[in-house]
Short mmCIF file of C-alpha atoms in Angstrom, two decimals:
data_model
loop_
_atom_site.label_atom_id
_atom_site.label_comp_id
_atom_site.label_asym_id
_atom_site.label_seq_id
_atom_site.Cartn_x
_atom_site.Cartn_y
_atom_site.Cartn_z
CA ALA C 962 -3.07 -90.75 -39.37
CA GLN C 963 -4.02 -88.30 -41.97
CA SER C 964 -3.15 -88.53 -45.63
CA VAL C 965 -4.25 -87.53 -49.06
CA THR C 966 -4.08 -89.19 -52.45
CA GLN C 967 -4.10 -87.33 -55.69
CA LEU C 968 -5.52 -89.34 -58.63
CA GLY C 969 -3.71 -88.53 -61.84
CA SER C 970 -0.15 -87.24 -61.96
CA HIS C 971 -0.88 -85.23 -65.07
CA VAL C 972 -4.14 -83.66 -66.40
CA SER C 973 -4.49 -81.97 -69.84
CA VAL C 974 -7.41 -79.79 -70.79
CA SER C 975 -8.09 -77.24 -73.55
CA GLU C 976 -8.42 -73.73 -72.74
CA GLY C 977 -11.99 -72.92 -71.72
CA ALA C 978 -12.61 -76.56 -70.66
CA LEU C 979 -13.56 -77.73 -67.18
CA VAL C 980 -10.71 -78.40 -64.91
CA LEU C 981 -11.13 -81.35 -62.50
CA LEU C 982 -8.25 -82.35 -60.15
CA ARG C 983 -9.06 -85.26 -57.91
CA CYS C 984 -8.02 -85.63 -54.13
CA ASN C 985 -9.18 -88.29 -51.72
CA TYR C 986 -8.32 -88.06 -48.00
CA SER C 987 -7.95 -90.38 -45.15
CA SER C 988 -8.37 -89.01 -41.61
CA SER C 989 -9.28 -90.43 -38.23
CA VAL C 990 -10.49 -86.91 -37.10
CA PRO C 991 -12.36 -84.17 -38.87
CA PRO C 992 -9.91 -83.14 -41.61
CA TYR C 993 -8.64 -79.75 -42.53
CA LEU C 994 -7.83 -79.78 -46.24
CA PHE C 995 -6.09 -77.45 -48.56
CA TRP C 996 -5.24 -77.02 -52.27
CA TYR C 997 -2.00 -75.34 -53.22
CA VAL C 998 -0.64 -74.22 -56.59
CA GLN C 999 3.01 -74.22 -57.49
CA TYR C 1000 4.17 -72.37 -60.55
CA PRO C 1001 7.70 -73.25 -61.87
CA ASN C 1002 10.47 -72.09 -59.61
CA GLN C 1003 8.04 -70.50 -57.15
CA GLY C 1004 6.87 -71.34 -53.71
CA LEU C 1005 3.41 -72.92 -52.87
CA GLN C 1006 0.50 -70.55 -53.00
CA LEU C 1007 -2.74 -71.36 -51.23
CA LEU C 1008 -5.78 -71.78 -53.53
CA LEU C 1009 -8.47 -72.60 -50.88
CA LYS C 1010 -9.00 -74.41 -47.64
CA TYR C 1011 -11.68 -76.36 -46.00
CA THR C 1012 -11.95 -76.04 -42.08
CA SER C 1013 -15.41 -77.62 -41.50
CA ALA C 1014 -17.55 -74.68 -42.36
CA ALA C 1015 -19.27 -74.70 -45.78
CA THR C 1016 -18.67 -77.84 -47.77
CA LEU C 1017 -18.25 -75.91 -51.05
CA VAL C 1018 -15.08 -73.68 -50.74
CA LYS C 1019 -14.34 -70.93 -53.17
CA GLY C 1020 -10.73 -69.94 -53.72
CA ILE C 1021 -8.71 -67.65 -55.81
CA ASN C 1022 -8.46 -67.54 -59.51
CA GLY C 1023 -11.97 -69.05 -59.94
CA PHE C 1024 -11.22 -72.37 -58.49
CA GLU C 1025 -13.45 -74.08 -55.97
CA ALA C 1026 -13.53 -77.43 -54.10
CA GLU C 1027 -16.27 -79.48 -52.54
CA PHE C 1028 -15.81 -81.50 -49.40
CA LYS C 1029 -17.80 -84.76 -49.55
CA LYS C 1030 -17.39 -86.81 -46.47
CA SER C 1031 -19.35 -89.78 -47.83
CA GLU C 1032 -16.79 -90.05 -50.73
CA THR C 1033 -13.80 -88.79 -48.55
CA SER C 1034 -13.02 -86.47 -51.43
CA PHE C 1035 -12.00 -82.92 -51.95
CA HIS C 1036 -11.80 -82.49 -55.66
CA LEU C 1037 -10.72 -79.13 -57.17
CA THR C 1038 -12.67 -77.60 -60.07
CA LYS C 1039 -12.65 -74.58 -62.31
CA PRO C 1040 -15.38 -74.11 -64.93
CA SER C 1041 -13.12 -72.74 -67.70
CA ALA C 1042 -9.37 -73.32 -67.89
CA HIS C 1043 -6.98 -70.47 -68.75
CA MET C 1044 -3.54 -70.73 -70.09
CA SER C 1045 -2.26 -69.26 -66.77
CA ASP C 1046 -3.70 -72.15 -64.77
CA ALA C 1047 -0.95 -74.33 -66.00
CA ALA C 1048 1.00 -75.36 -62.85
CA GLU C 1049 1.45 -78.18 -60.35
CA TYR C 1050 -1.47 -78.54 -57.87
CA PHE C 1051 -1.22 -80.11 -54.46
CA CYS C 1052 -3.79 -81.30 -52.11
CA ALA C 1053 -2.96 -81.46 -48.40
CA VAL C 1054 -4.33 -82.34 -45.12
CA ILE C 1055 -3.25 -81.21 -41.57
CA GLY C 1056 -1.72 -83.93 -39.52
CA ASN C 1057 -1.93 -84.77 -35.89
CA ASN C 1058 1.21 -82.58 -35.16
CA ASN C 1059 0.16 -79.57 -37.28
CA ASP C 1060 2.33 -80.76 -40.09
CA MET C 1061 0.87 -80.46 -43.71
CA ARG C 1062 0.69 -83.72 -45.49
CA PHE C 1063 0.75 -83.36 -49.17
CA GLY C 1064 -0.30 -85.47 -52.08
CA ALA C 1065 2.07 -86.33 -54.86
CA GLY C 1066 0.74 -83.44 -57.02
CA THR C 1067 -1.04 -83.12 -60.25
CA ARG C 1068 0.51 -81.26 -63.12
CA LEU C 1069 -1.99 -79.36 -65.16
CA THR C 1070 -1.41 -78.52 -68.78
CA VAL C 1071 -3.71 -76.18 -70.72
CA LYS C 1072 -3.71 -76.43 -74.46
CA PRO C 1073 -4.59 -73.52 -76.58
CA GLY A 1100 9.26 -58.23 -45.99
CA ALA A 1101 5.73 -59.46 -46.85
CA GLY A 1102 6.40 -63.17 -47.25
CA VAL A 1103 8.70 -65.98 -46.18
CA SER A 1104 12.09 -65.71 -47.57
CA GLN A 1105 14.76 -68.38 -47.96
CA THR A 1106 18.38 -68.21 -48.70
CA PRO A 1107 20.26 -69.26 -50.64
CA SER A 1108 17.91 -69.94 -53.57
CA ASN A 1109 20.33 -72.47 -54.92
CA LYS A 1110 23.10 -74.35 -53.26
CA VAL A 1111 25.49 -76.81 -54.96
CA THR A 1112 27.83 -78.77 -52.68
CA GLU A 1113 29.89 -81.84 -52.73
CA LYS A 1114 29.17 -85.20 -51.17
CA GLY A 1115 30.30 -85.25 -47.57
CA LYS A 1116 30.04 -81.39 -47.13
CA TYR A 1117 28.08 -79.41 -44.45
CA VAL A 1118 25.36 -77.03 -45.57
CA GLU A 1119 23.05 -74.52 -43.86
CA LEU A 1120 19.87 -73.33 -45.23
CA ARG A 1121 18.16 -70.23 -43.80
CA CYS A 1122 14.57 -69.33 -43.44
CA ASP A 1123 12.99 -65.96 -42.55
CA PRO A 1124 9.29 -66.37 -41.64
CA ILE A 1125 6.68 -63.66 -41.78
CA SER A 1126 7.02 -61.29 -38.88
CA GLY A 1127 4.93 -62.43 -35.88
CA HIS A 1128 4.42 -65.96 -37.02
CA THR A 1129 5.06 -68.18 -34.08
CA ALA A 1130 4.99 -71.59 -36.05
CA LEU A 1131 7.69 -72.48 -38.49
CA TYR A 1132 7.95 -75.67 -40.63
CA TRP A 1133 10.45 -77.25 -42.85
CA TYR A 1134 9.57 -79.53 -45.73
CA ARG A 1135 11.60 -81.36 -48.34
CA GLN A 1136 10.33 -81.80 -51.97
CA SER A 1137 12.08 -84.31 -54.11
CA LEU A 1138 11.58 -84.17 -57.89
CA GLY A 1139 8.10 -85.19 -58.99
CA GLN A 1140 6.76 -85.48 -55.48
CA GLY A 1141 4.89 -83.53 -52.87
CA PRO A 1142 6.60 -81.74 -50.12
CA GLU A 1143 7.41 -84.00 -47.02
CA PHE A 1144 7.34 -82.73 -43.55
CA LEU A 1145 10.73 -82.51 -41.73
CA ILE A 1146 10.30 -80.42 -38.50
CA TYR A 1147 7.89 -78.01 -36.88
CA PHE A 1148 8.83 -75.21 -34.48
CA GLN A 1149 6.52 -73.47 -32.08
CA GLY A 1150 8.48 -70.50 -30.87
CA THR A 1151 12.06 -71.48 -30.21
CA GLY A 1152 11.34 -75.15 -29.58
CA ALA A 1153 11.05 -78.03 -31.98
CA ALA A 1154 7.47 -79.21 -31.32
CA ASP A 1155 7.93 -82.09 -33.76
CA ASP A 1156 10.97 -83.30 -35.47
CA SER A 1157 9.59 -86.70 -36.48
CA GLY A 1158 10.13 -85.97 -40.20
CA LEU A 1159 13.95 -85.56 -39.98
CA PRO A 1160 15.26 -88.40 -41.87
CA ASN A 1161 18.29 -89.21 -39.79
CA ASP A 1162 20.64 -87.53 -37.41
CA ARG A 1163 22.63 -85.76 -40.09
CA PHE A 1164 19.74 -83.33 -40.25
CA PHE A 1165 19.29 -80.67 -37.57
CA ALA A 1166 17.39 -77.36 -37.27
CA VAL A 1167 17.40 -74.49 -34.88
CA ARG A 1168 15.32 -71.39 -34.30
CA PRO A 1169 17.14 -69.82 -31.33
CA GLU A 1170 15.23 -66.53 -31.14
CA GLY A 1171 11.86 -67.75 -32.42
CA SER A 1172 12.17 -66.11 -35.64
CA VAL A 1173 14.92 -67.08 -38.25
CA SER A 1174 15.45 -70.76 -38.61
CA THR A 1175 18.42 -72.60 -39.97
CA LEU A 1176 18.25 -76.20 -41.41
CA LYS A 1177 21.71 -77.85 -41.06
CA ILE A 1178 22.76 -80.96 -43.03
CA GLN A 1179 25.96 -82.68 -42.07
CA ARG A 1180 27.91 -85.10 -44.45
CA THR A 1181 25.60 -84.40 -47.29
CA GLU A 1182 24.69 -87.37 -49.60
CA ARG A 1183 23.48 -87.26 -53.11
CA GLY A 1184 20.05 -88.41 -51.92
CA ASP A 1185 19.68 -85.17 -50.01
CA SER A 1186 19.32 -83.32 -53.32
CA ALA A 1187 15.96 -81.71 -53.21
CA VAL A 1188 14.12 -78.39 -52.75
CA TYR A 1189 13.86 -77.51 -49.11
CA LEU A 1190 10.75 -75.45 -48.36
CA CYS A 1191 10.08 -73.32 -45.33
CA ALA A 1192 6.62 -72.21 -44.16
CA SER A 1193 5.36 -70.20 -41.40
CA SER A 1194 1.84 -69.80 -39.73
CA LEU A 1195 0.52 -67.24 -37.21
CA VAL A 1196 -0.20 -69.95 -34.64
CA GLY A 1197 0.54 -73.60 -34.46
CA SER A 1198 -2.87 -75.19 -34.33
CA ARG A 1199 -4.87 -77.53 -36.60
CA VAL A 1200 -7.78 -75.19 -36.87
CA ASN A 1201 -7.25 -72.58 -39.54
CA ASN A 1202 -3.65 -73.37 -39.81
CA GLU A 1203 -2.82 -71.48 -43.06
CA GLN A 1204 0.91 -71.98 -43.78
CA PHE A 1205 2.71 -69.47 -46.05
CA PHE A 1206 5.49 -70.97 -48.11
CA GLY A 1207 8.80 -69.50 -49.12
CA PRO A 1208 10.28 -70.06 -52.61
CA GLY A 1209 12.52 -72.81 -51.44
CA THR A 1210 16.24 -73.61 -51.50
CA ARG A 1211 17.28 -76.03 -54.23
CA LEU A 1212 20.02 -78.21 -52.87
CA THR A 1213 22.17 -80.24 -55.24
CA VAL A 1214 24.73 -82.58 -53.86
CA LEU A 1215 27.33 -83.74 -56.52
#
């Protein structure tokens, strides 16, 4: 069965600092992995996805993630945080029945 | 419309009542998904439609929950005899095709259900 685990329910960074949100996956088949962002009272928006092409995936808003099979990780990074990045971030993997399986989420706070 | 829409945006009901939540997917998307997001948690899968049929309903918590998609477009999630534990945000998503490869799901804003 496929699943993801997000380490850290809350991450706080200063504006301009590196953002690192951690996600580890478990999958019995080659995984298809996603990062979504959720702003307050809004739906989930896709940031980026990994579908077995390049291991370094670039997404919107300056975010990127690297698929590391040896570490079963798909961590999300951004070199320089902006105040507008404050939101909830979810890592997800496609399950056997095409359902999206989400982690518990990481709330990112950006301090001025 | 350009995106997935859900109505109502908020629903407050009393314990024991029946509710219906509606989802309008992106036009042309054959796959439709329902998820439930409880406070402080990630979305949890409920049911997946491919066309008019429920391809996987293994996430429905019990027989009080039911969903339909009679014409392969709009879907309705129905909850009978609501309980306080049903309070959550119910999210709908659609994708062009239902396959594991390249399955980008587009999410609606959700319906916040509160059972008093």
